GROMACS .gro file of C-alpha atoms in nm:
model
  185
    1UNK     CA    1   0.000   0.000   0.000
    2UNK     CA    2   0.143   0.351  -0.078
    3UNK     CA    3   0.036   0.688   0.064
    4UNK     CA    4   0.169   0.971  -0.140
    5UNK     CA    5   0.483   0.946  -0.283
    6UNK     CA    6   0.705   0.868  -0.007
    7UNK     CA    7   0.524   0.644   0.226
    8UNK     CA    8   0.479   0.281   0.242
    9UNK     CA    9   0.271   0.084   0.454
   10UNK     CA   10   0.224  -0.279   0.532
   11UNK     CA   11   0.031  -0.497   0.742
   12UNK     CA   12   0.157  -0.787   0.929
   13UNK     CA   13  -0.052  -0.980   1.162
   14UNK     CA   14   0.201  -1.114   1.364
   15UNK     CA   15   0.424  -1.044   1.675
   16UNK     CA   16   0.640  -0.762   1.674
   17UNK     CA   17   0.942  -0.961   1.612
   18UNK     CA   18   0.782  -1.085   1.292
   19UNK     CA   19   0.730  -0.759   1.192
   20UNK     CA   20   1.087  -0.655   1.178
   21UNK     CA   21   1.207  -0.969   1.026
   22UNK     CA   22   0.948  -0.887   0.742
   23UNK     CA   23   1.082  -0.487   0.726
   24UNK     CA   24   1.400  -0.559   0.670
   25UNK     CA   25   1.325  -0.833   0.411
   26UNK     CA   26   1.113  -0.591   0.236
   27UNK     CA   27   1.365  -0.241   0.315
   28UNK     CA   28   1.742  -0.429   0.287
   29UNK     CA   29   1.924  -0.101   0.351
   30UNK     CA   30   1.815  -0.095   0.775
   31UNK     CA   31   2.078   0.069   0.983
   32UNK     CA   32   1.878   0.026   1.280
   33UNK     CA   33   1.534  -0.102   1.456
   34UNK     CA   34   1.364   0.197   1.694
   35UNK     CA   35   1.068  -0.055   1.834
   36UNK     CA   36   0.866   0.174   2.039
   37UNK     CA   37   0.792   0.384   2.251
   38UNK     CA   38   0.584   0.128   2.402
   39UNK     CA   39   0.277   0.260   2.608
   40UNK     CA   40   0.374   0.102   2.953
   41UNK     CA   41   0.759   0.026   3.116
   42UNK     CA   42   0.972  -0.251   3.022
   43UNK     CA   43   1.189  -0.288   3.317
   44UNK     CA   44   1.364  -0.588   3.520
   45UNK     CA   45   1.139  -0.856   3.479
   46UNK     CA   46   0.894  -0.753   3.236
   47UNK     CA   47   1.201  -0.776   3.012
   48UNK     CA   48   1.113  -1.156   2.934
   49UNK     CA   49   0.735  -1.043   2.831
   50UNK     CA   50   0.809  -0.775   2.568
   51UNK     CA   51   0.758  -0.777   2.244
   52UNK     CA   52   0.894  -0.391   2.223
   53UNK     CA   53   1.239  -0.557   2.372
   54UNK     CA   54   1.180  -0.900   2.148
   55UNK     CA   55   1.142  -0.650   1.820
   56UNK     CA   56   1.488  -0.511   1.902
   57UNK     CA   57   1.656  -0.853   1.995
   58UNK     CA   58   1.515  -0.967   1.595
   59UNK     CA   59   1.691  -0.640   1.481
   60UNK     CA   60   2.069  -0.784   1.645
   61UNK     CA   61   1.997  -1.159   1.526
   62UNK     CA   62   1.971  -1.051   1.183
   63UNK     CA   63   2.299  -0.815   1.247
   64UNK     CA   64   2.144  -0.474   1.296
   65UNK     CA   65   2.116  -0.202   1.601
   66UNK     CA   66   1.794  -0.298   1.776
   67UNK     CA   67   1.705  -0.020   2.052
   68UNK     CA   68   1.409  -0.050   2.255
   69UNK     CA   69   1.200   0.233   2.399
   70UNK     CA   70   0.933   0.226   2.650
   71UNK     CA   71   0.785   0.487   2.937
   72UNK     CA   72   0.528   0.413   3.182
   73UNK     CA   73   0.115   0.457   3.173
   74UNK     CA   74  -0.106   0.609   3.393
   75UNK     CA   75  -0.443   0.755   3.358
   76UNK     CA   76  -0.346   0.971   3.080
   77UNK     CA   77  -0.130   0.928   2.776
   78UNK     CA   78   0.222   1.047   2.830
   79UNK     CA   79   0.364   1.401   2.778
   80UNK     CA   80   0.587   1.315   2.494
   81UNK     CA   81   0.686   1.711   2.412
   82UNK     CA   82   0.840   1.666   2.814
   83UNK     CA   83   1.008   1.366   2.697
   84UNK     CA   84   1.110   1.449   2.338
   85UNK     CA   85   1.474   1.616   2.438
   86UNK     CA   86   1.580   1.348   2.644
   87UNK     CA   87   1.450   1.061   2.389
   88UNK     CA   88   1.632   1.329   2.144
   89UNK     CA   89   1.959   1.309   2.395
   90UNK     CA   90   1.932   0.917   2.410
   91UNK     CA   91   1.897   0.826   2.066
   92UNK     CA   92   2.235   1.060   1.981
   93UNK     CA   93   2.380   0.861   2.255
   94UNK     CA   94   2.323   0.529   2.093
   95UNK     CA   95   2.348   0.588   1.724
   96UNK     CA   96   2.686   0.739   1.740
   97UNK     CA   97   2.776   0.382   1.882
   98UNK     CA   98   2.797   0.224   1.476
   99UNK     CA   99   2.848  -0.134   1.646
  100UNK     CA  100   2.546  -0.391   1.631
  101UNK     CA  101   2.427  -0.331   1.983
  102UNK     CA  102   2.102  -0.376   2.145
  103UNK     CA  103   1.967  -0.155   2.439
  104UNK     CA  104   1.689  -0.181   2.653
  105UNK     CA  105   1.565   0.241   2.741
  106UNK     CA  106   1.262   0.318   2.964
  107UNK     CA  107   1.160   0.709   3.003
  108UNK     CA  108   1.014   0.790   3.308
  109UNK     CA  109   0.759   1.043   3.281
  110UNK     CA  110   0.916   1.335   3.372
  111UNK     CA  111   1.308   1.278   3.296
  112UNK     CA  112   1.619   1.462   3.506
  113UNK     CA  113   1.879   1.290   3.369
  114UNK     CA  114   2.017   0.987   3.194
  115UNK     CA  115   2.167   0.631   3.394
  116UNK     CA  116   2.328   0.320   3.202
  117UNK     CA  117   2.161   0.039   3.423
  118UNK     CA  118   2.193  -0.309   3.461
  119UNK     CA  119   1.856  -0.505   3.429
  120UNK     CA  120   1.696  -0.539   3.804
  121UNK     CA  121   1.593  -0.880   3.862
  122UNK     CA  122   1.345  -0.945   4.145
  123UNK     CA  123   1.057  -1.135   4.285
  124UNK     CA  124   0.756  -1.014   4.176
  125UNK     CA  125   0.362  -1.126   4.274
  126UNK     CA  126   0.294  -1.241   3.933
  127UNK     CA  127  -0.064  -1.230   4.022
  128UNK     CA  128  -0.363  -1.278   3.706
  129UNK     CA  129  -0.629  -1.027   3.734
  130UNK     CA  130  -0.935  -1.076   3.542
  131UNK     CA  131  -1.156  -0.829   3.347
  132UNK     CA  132  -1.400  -0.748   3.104
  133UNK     CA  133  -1.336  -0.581   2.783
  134UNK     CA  134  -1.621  -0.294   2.673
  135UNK     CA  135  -1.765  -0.583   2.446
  136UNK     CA  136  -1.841  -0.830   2.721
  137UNK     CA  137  -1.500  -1.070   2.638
  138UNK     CA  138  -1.338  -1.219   2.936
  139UNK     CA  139  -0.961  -1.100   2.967
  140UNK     CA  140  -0.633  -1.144   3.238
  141UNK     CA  141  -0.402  -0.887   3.309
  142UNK     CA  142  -0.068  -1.020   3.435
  143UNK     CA  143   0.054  -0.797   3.705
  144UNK     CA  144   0.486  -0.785   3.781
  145UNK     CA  145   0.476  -0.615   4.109
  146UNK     CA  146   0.828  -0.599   4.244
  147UNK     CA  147   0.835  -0.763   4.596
  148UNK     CA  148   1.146  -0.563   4.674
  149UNK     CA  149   1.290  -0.204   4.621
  150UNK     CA  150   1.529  -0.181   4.349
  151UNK     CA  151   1.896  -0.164   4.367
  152UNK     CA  152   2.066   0.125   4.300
  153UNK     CA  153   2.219   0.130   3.955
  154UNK     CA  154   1.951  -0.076   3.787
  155UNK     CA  155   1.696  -0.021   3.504
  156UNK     CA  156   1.406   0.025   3.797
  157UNK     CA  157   1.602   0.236   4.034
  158UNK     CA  158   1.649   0.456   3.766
  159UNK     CA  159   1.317   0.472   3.616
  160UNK     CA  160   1.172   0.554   3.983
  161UNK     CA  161   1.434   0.780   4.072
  162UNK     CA  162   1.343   1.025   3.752
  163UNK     CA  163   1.643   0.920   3.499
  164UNK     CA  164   1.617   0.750   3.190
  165UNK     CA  165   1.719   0.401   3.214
  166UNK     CA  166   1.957   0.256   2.909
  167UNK     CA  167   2.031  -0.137   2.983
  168UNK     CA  168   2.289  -0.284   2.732
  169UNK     CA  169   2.169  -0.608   2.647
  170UNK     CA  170   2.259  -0.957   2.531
  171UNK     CA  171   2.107  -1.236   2.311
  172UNK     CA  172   2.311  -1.498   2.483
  173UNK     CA  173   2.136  -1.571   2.847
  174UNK     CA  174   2.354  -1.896   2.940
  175UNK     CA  175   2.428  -1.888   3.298
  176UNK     CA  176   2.818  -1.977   3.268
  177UNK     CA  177   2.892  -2.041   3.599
  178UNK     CA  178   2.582  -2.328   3.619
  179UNK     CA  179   2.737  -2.435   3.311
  180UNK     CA  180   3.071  -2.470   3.420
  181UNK     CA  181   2.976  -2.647   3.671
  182UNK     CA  182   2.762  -2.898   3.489
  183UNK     CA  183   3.098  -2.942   3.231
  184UNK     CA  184   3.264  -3.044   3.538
  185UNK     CA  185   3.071  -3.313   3.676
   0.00000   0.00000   0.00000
């Protein structure tokens, strides 16, 4: 489909991940991925649900820059001209980096400052909470409360604390010392 003379559209029906595999079949000459901003944080935890962060990690498998922006919800949609310098700020950062990198970045909604993070891993409730969409349909929500405050230095410390939270990430999540051990036995 083609709107104007500049614009091209497609539709996928498929995850986000799947979407970026088809772009860049479609659009070979892809420097980088920018999946988001996603409506709603992607921090610690909810790292292993996202399909904003799953979007980038497609982006590095098939050897290109796959960032990964995200800033929290509440009862109103975010202010994105309070954001837009320091999303400005971020993605200056990360570009001038020309390696194939991928980086996890949650803007909190009223930015002070930038932070690189390490990913905050906690125990969380994990508790299903069930609804009703406007059409009658039965749906869960899948809460990721933390059970514990965030260390300092991490993605969620960060995010709470008013800076904008870049996590360099990796595709590779072997636990090395587990598997040493296992090679030794």
């Amino acid at each position: 489909m083609t709107f104007g003379d500049h614009i091209q559209a497609h539709r996928v029906n498929g995850t986000p991940a799947d979407c970026v595999a088809l772009g860049t079949h479609l659009f070979t000459d892809v420097d980088v991925v920018l999946s988001g901003i996603n409506m709603g944080p992607n921090l610690g935890n909810g790292m292993w649900h996202s399909g904003t962060l799953a979007a980038a990690k497609q982006a590095v498998l098939l050897g290109i820059k796959g960032i990964a922006l995200s800033t929290p919800v509440g009862n109103t949609e975010p202010d994105f001209d309070v954001l837009e310098p320091f999303v400005r700020q971020t993605l200056e950062l990360l570009l001038a980096d020309k390696e194939v990198n991928l980086t996890n970045v949650n803007f909190p909604p009223e930015p002070t400052d930038l932070r690189w993070t390490r990913q905050s891993v906690r125990q969380y409730d994990g508790y299903i909470v069930p609804g009703q969409d406007p059409l009658g349909r039965r749906h869960y929500w899948f809460t990721v409360t933390p059970l514990e405050p965030a260390d300092e230095g991490t993605d969620r410390w960060a995010v709470e604390n008013g800076f904008v939270s870049m996590t360099p990430l990796r595709l590779d999540l072997t636990d090395e010392v587990a598997l040493k051990k296992a090679l030794q036995t």
